[in-house]
Coordinates of C-alpha atoms and ligand atoms in Angstrom, one line a residue:
M224 CA 48.5 -162.4 69.9
R225 CA 48.9 -161.4 66.2
H226 CA 46.4 -160.7 63.5
L227 CA 46.8 -160.4 59.8
M228 CA 45.4 -157.3 58.2
S229 CA 48.0 -156.5 55.5
P230 CA 50.9 -158.5 53.9
L231 CA 53.2 -155.9 55.5
D232 CA 52.2 -157.1 58.9
F233 CA 55.0 -159.7 58.3
S234 CA 58.6 -158.6 57.8
V235 CA 60.4 -159.9 54.7
E236 CA 62.2 -162.4 57.0
E237 CA 59.0 -163.6 58.6
L238 CA 57.4 -164.0 55.2
D239 CA 60.4 -166.1 54.1
Q240 CA 59.8 -168.3 57.2
L241 CA 56.1 -168.6 56.5
L242 CA 56.7 -169.6 52.8
D243 CA 59.4 -172.1 53.9
L244 CA 56.8 -173.6 56.3
A245 CA 54.3 -173.8 53.4
V246 CA 56.8 -175.6 51.3
D247 CA 57.5 -178.1 54.1
I248 CA 53.8 -178.7 54.4
E249 CA 53.6 -179.3 50.7
N250 CA 56.4 -181.9 50.9
H251 CA 55.4 -183.5 54.2
P252 CA 51.7 -183.1 54.7
E253 CA 51.5 -186.1 57.1
K254 CA 53.8 -184.3 59.6
Y255 CA 51.1 -181.6 60.1
A256 CA 47.9 -183.8 60.0
H257 CA 47.3 -183.4 63.8
A258 CA 49.0 -180.1 64.4
C259 CA 45.7 -178.4 65.2
D260 CA 43.8 -181.3 66.8
G261 CA 41.0 -179.7 69.0
K262 CA 41.4 -176.2 67.5
K263 CA 38.6 -174.4 65.7
L264 CA 38.6 -171.9 62.8
A265 CA 35.6 -169.6 62.3
T266 CA 35.0 -168.3 58.8
L267 CA 33.0 -165.1 58.9
F268 CA 32.2 -164.3 55.3
Y269 CA 29.9 -161.3 54.8
E270 CA 30.7 -161.3 51.0
P271 CA 30.7 -164.2 48.5
S272 CA 33.7 -166.4 48.2
T273 CA 34.6 -169.9 46.9
R274 CA 38.4 -170.2 47.1
T275 CA 39.3 -168.1 50.2
R276 CA 36.6 -169.6 52.5
L277 CA 37.0 -173.2 51.3
S278 CA 40.8 -173.1 51.2
F279 CA 40.8 -171.8 54.8
E280 CA 38.4 -174.6 55.8
A281 CA 40.5 -177.2 53.9
A282 CA 43.6 -175.8 55.6
M283 CA 42.2 -176.2 59.1
I284 CA 40.8 -179.7 58.3
N285 CA 44.2 -180.8 56.9
L286 CA 45.8 -179.7 60.2
G287 CA 43.3 -181.9 62.2
G288 CA 41.1 -179.0 63.4
S289 CA 37.5 -178.1 62.8
V290 CA 35.6 -175.3 61.2
L291 CA 32.4 -173.3 61.8
G292 CA 31.1 -170.1 60.3
F293 CA 28.7 -168.4 57.9
S294 CA 29.1 -167.7 54.2
S295 CA 26.8 -164.6 53.8
A296 CA 25.7 -161.7 55.9
A297 CA 22.1 -162.7 55.2
S298 CA 22.6 -166.0 57.0
S299 CA 24.1 -164.3 60.1
S300 CA 22.7 -161.9 62.7
A301 CA 24.3 -159.1 60.7
A302 CA 20.9 -159.2 58.9
K303 CA 19.3 -158.2 62.2
G304 CA 21.7 -155.3 62.7
E305 CA 24.4 -156.9 64.8
S306 CA 27.8 -155.1 64.6
V307 CA 31.1 -156.6 63.5
S308 CA 32.4 -155.8 67.0
D309 CA 29.7 -157.7 68.8
T310 CA 29.9 -160.6 66.4
I311 CA 33.6 -161.0 67.0
R312 CA 33.1 -161.0 70.7
M313 CA 30.8 -164.0 70.4
I314 CA 33.1 -165.8 68.0
S315 CA 36.0 -165.4 70.4
C316 CA 34.0 -167.7 72.7
Y317 CA 33.5 -170.3 70.0
A318 CA 36.7 -170.5 68.1
D319 CA 40.5 -170.2 68.4
I320 CA 41.1 -168.2 65.2
C321 CA 38.9 -166.5 62.6
A322 CA 39.1 -165.4 59.0
M323 CA 36.8 -162.5 58.0
R324 CA 35.7 -161.2 54.6
H325 CA 33.7 -158.0 54.6
H326 CA 32.5 -155.5 51.9
K327 CA 33.5 -152.6 54.1
E328 CA 37.1 -151.6 54.1
G329 CA 38.6 -151.8 57.6
A330 CA 35.9 -154.1 59.0
P331 CA 38.5 -156.9 59.9
M332 CA 40.7 -154.2 61.5
V333 CA 37.7 -153.1 63.7
A334 CA 37.1 -156.7 64.6
S335 CA 40.8 -157.2 65.6
T336 CA 40.6 -154.4 68.1
V337 CA 38.0 -156.2 70.3
S338 CA 38.9 -159.8 69.5
S339 CA 40.6 -162.2 71.9
I340 CA 41.5 -164.6 69.1
P341 CA 43.7 -163.9 66.0
V342 CA 41.7 -162.3 63.1
I343 CA 42.7 -162.8 59.5
N344 CA 41.6 -160.3 56.9
A345 CA 40.2 -162.5 54.1
G346 CA 39.4 -159.5 51.9
D347 CA 38.0 -156.1 52.9
G348 CA 36.1 -154.2 50.2
G349 CA 38.5 -152.8 47.5
H350 CA 41.3 -152.5 50.1
Q351 CA 43.4 -155.5 50.8
H352 CA 43.5 -159.3 50.4
P353 CA 46.6 -160.4 52.3
T354 CA 46.1 -164.2 52.2
Q355 CA 45.7 -164.0 48.4
T356 CA 49.1 -162.2 48.4
L357 CA 50.7 -164.9 50.5
T358 CA 49.3 -167.4 47.9
D359 CA 50.7 -165.3 45.1
L360 CA 54.1 -165.0 46.7
L361 CA 54.3 -168.7 47.3
T362 CA 53.3 -169.3 43.7
I363 CA 55.9 -166.9 42.3
R364 CA 58.7 -168.2 44.5
S365 CA 57.8 -171.9 43.7
L366 CA 57.5 -171.4 40.0
K367 CA 60.0 -168.7 39.3
G368 CA 62.5 -169.5 42.1
R369 CA 62.7 -166.0 43.4
L370 CA 60.7 -162.9 44.5
G371 CA 63.2 -160.3 43.3
N372 CA 64.5 -159.3 39.8
L373 CA 61.1 -159.8 38.1
T374 CA 59.0 -157.8 35.7
I375 CA 55.4 -158.2 36.6
G376 CA 52.5 -157.0 34.5
L377 CA 49.2 -156.4 36.4
C378 CA 46.3 -156.3 34.0
G379 CA 42.6 -155.4 34.2
D380 CA 40.8 -153.7 37.1
L381 CA 43.7 -152.2 39.0
K382 CA 41.4 -149.6 40.7
F383 CA 39.1 -151.9 42.6
G384 CA 41.2 -155.1 42.5
R385 CA 42.3 -155.6 46.2
T386 CA 44.6 -158.5 45.3
V387 CA 46.6 -156.1 43.1
H388 CA 46.9 -153.5 45.9
S389 CA 48.2 -156.1 48.4
L390 CA 50.5 -157.8 45.9
V391 CA 52.2 -154.5 44.8
K392 CA 52.8 -153.5 48.4
A393 CA 54.3 -156.9 49.2
L394 CA 56.6 -157.2 46.1
A395 CA 57.8 -153.6 46.4
R396 CA 60.0 -154.8 49.3
Y397 CA 62.1 -157.1 47.0
E398 CA 65.1 -155.9 44.9
G399 CA 64.8 -155.5 41.2
V400 CA 61.0 -155.8 40.8
K401 CA 59.5 -153.7 38.0
F402 CA 55.8 -153.1 37.7
V403 CA 53.8 -152.7 34.5
F404 CA 50.3 -151.6 35.1
I405 CA 48.0 -152.5 32.2
S406 CA 44.5 -151.0 32.4
P407 CA 42.0 -148.7 30.8
E408 CA 42.1 -145.1 31.9
E409 CA 39.1 -145.5 34.3
L410 CA 40.6 -148.5 36.1
R411 CA 44.1 -147.3 36.8
I412 CA 46.0 -148.2 39.9
P413 CA 45.1 -145.8 42.7
S414 CA 47.4 -142.8 43.2
Y415 CA 48.2 -143.7 46.8
I416 CA 49.9 -146.9 45.6
K417 CA 52.0 -145.0 43.1
E418 CA 52.9 -142.2 45.4
D419 CA 53.2 -143.9 48.8
V420 CA 54.5 -147.3 47.8
L421 CA 56.4 -146.9 44.5
E422 CA 57.5 -143.3 44.0
V423 CA 58.6 -142.8 47.6
N424 CA 60.9 -145.8 47.3
H425 CA 62.1 -144.9 43.8
L426 CA 60.6 -148.1 42.3
P427 CA 60.2 -148.3 38.6
Y428 CA 56.8 -148.6 37.1
Q429 CA 55.0 -148.1 33.7
E430 CA 51.3 -147.5 32.9
V431 CA 50.0 -148.7 29.6
E432 CA 46.7 -149.5 28.0
R433 CA 47.6 -152.2 25.4
L434 CA 48.6 -155.6 26.7
E435 CA 50.2 -156.5 23.4
D436 CA 52.7 -153.7 23.7
V437 CA 54.4 -155.1 26.8
M438 CA 53.6 -158.8 26.7
G439 CA 57.2 -159.7 25.6
D440 CA 58.8 -157.9 28.5
L441 CA 57.0 -159.8 31.3
D442 CA 58.2 -162.6 33.6
I443 CA 54.7 -162.7 35.2
L444 CA 51.3 -161.6 33.9
Y445 CA 48.8 -161.2 36.7
M446 CA 45.3 -161.0 35.1
T447 CA 42.3 -159.7 37.1
R448 CA 38.6 -159.6 36.7
V449 CA 36.7 -156.3 36.4
Q450 CA 35.0 -156.0 39.8
R451 CA 31.4 -155.6 38.9
E452 CA 30.3 -155.5 42.6
R453 CA 32.3 -152.3 43.2
F454 CA 31.1 -150.3 40.2
F455 CA 28.6 -147.5 40.7
N456 CA 26.7 -148.2 37.5
E457 CA 26.1 -151.2 35.3
E458 CA 26.7 -149.2 32.1
D459 CA 30.4 -148.6 32.9
Y460 CA 30.8 -152.2 33.9
I461 CA 29.4 -153.5 30.6
R462 CA 31.7 -151.1 28.7
L463 CA 34.8 -152.2 30.5
K464 CA 34.3 -155.8 31.4
D465 CA 35.8 -157.3 28.2
F466 CA 38.5 -154.7 27.7
Y467 CA 41.2 -157.5 28.0
I468 CA 40.8 -161.0 26.9
L469 CA 44.0 -163.1 27.1
D470 CA 44.0 -165.6 24.3
R471 CA 46.4 -168.0 22.5
K472 CA 47.3 -165.3 20.0
K473 CA 48.5 -162.9 22.7
M474 CA 50.3 -165.7 24.5
E475 CA 52.5 -166.1 21.3
L476 CA 54.0 -162.7 22.2
A477 CA 55.1 -163.8 25.6
K478 CA 58.4 -165.3 26.8
D479 CA 58.5 -169.1 26.9
D480 CA 59.0 -169.0 30.7
M481 CA 56.4 -166.3 31.5
I482 CA 53.7 -167.4 33.9
V483 CA 50.1 -166.3 33.9
M484 CA 48.5 -165.8 37.3
H485 CA 45.0 -164.8 38.3
P486 CA 43.5 -164.7 41.8
L487 CA 40.2 -166.1 40.3
P488 CA 37.3 -166.2 39.8
R489 CA 37.8 -165.5 36.1
V490 CA 35.0 -164.2 33.9
N491 CA 36.1 -163.6 30.3
E492 CA 39.5 -162.1 30.8
I493 CA 41.4 -165.4 30.1
S494 CA 40.1 -167.5 27.3
V495 CA 39.7 -171.2 28.3
E496 CA 42.0 -172.1 25.4
V497 CA 44.9 -170.6 27.5
D498 CA 44.3 -173.2 30.3
K499 CA 46.2 -175.8 28.4
D500 CA 49.3 -173.6 27.9
P501 CA 52.0 -174.8 30.4
R502 CA 52.5 -171.1 31.3
A503 CA 49.0 -170.9 32.8
A504 CA 49.6 -171.1 36.5
Y505 CA 46.3 -170.0 37.9
F506 CA 45.0 -173.4 38.9
R507 CA 48.3 -174.4 40.5
Q508 CA 48.1 -171.0 42.4
V509 CA 44.8 -172.3 44.0
Q510 CA 46.7 -175.3 45.5
Y511 CA 49.5 -173.1 46.9
G512 CA 46.7 -171.2 48.7
V513 CA 45.9 -174.2 50.9
Y514 CA 49.6 -174.7 51.9
V515 CA 50.1 -171.1 52.7
R516 CA 46.9 -170.8 54.7
M517 CA 47.9 -173.9 56.7
A518 CA 51.3 -172.2 57.4
L519 CA 49.5 -169.0 58.4
I520 CA 47.1 -170.8 60.8
L521 CA 50.1 -172.5 62.5
T522 CA 52.0 -169.3 62.7
L523 CA 49.2 -167.2 64.2
L524 CA 48.3 -170.0 66.7
E525 CA 52.0 -170.4 67.5
V526 CA 51.8 -174.1 66.9
K527 CA 55.3 -175.6 66.4
V528 CA 55.7 -179.0 64.6
C529 CA 59.0 -180.7 64.9
Ligands
CP49 N1 40.7 -165.3 45.0 C1 39.6 -165.1 45.8 O1 39.5 -164.3 46.7 O2 38.5 -165.9 45.4 P1 37.1 -166.0 46.2 O3 36.5 -164.7 46.0 O4 36.4 -167.1 45.5 O5 37.4 -166.3 47.6

């Protein structure tokens, strides 16, 4: 039995197969409509979510399965003090696979050690968000035609943004990827990513504060929200929250084929006027999230569709 805790749990070859499966699902959804008949997915969300929880649920329903779960710690027995380990032992009796989001880093990993069903990390604190990374990889491969030889700018809250940490780890395995980290001093990418992922593998990266200075170099601009829920004080959040606002004027500096991605939700960091720009890919990214989560459920449940 396999779990998914980090995008690195899959080899590059396995990831290719998973993305190929997602593309086949996109092109032939009817083939997969009963692939998970009789199977159940549990969504255990101790932290708020719109996309991740609902796209997992849509994915399982598209595969013919059913869903159950909770959408906040307050509406589960966690509010009475039940541990993650005890909860997952119960859920193993009710469902065939589960997706867990938790504010504590490592909580899905703890669950996976006692679970008798596959556990998917749907985001743990400021640590990892592997299924957002699968979504991002499918989006990049579908819209840019490759995962290597790209210059990707990651902009905003690179300190607390778990989607950024997971994506950098995943893209670092492809040839010719250059990273440009665009953030204020206080929200820089953690040192462990620079040292253990990039420097150890001699991968090029650049750290800058002004988005305008690098806009013209980028193949992909990955915008992120400043993560209010992970700040220690509101004052710092207010000071930093509007540090970057991508607008039409800044988009004029970008290549014609650059794409703008965002894991969403967005707050102010992308002006709504950018939504109409054909390079804005963040709503298409959401749709890719459903296909890739369908592929992931099939892979972890070892369901083969001919
Ligand atoms: N991208 C993402 O994780 O969105 P949600 O928080 O709405 O699930």
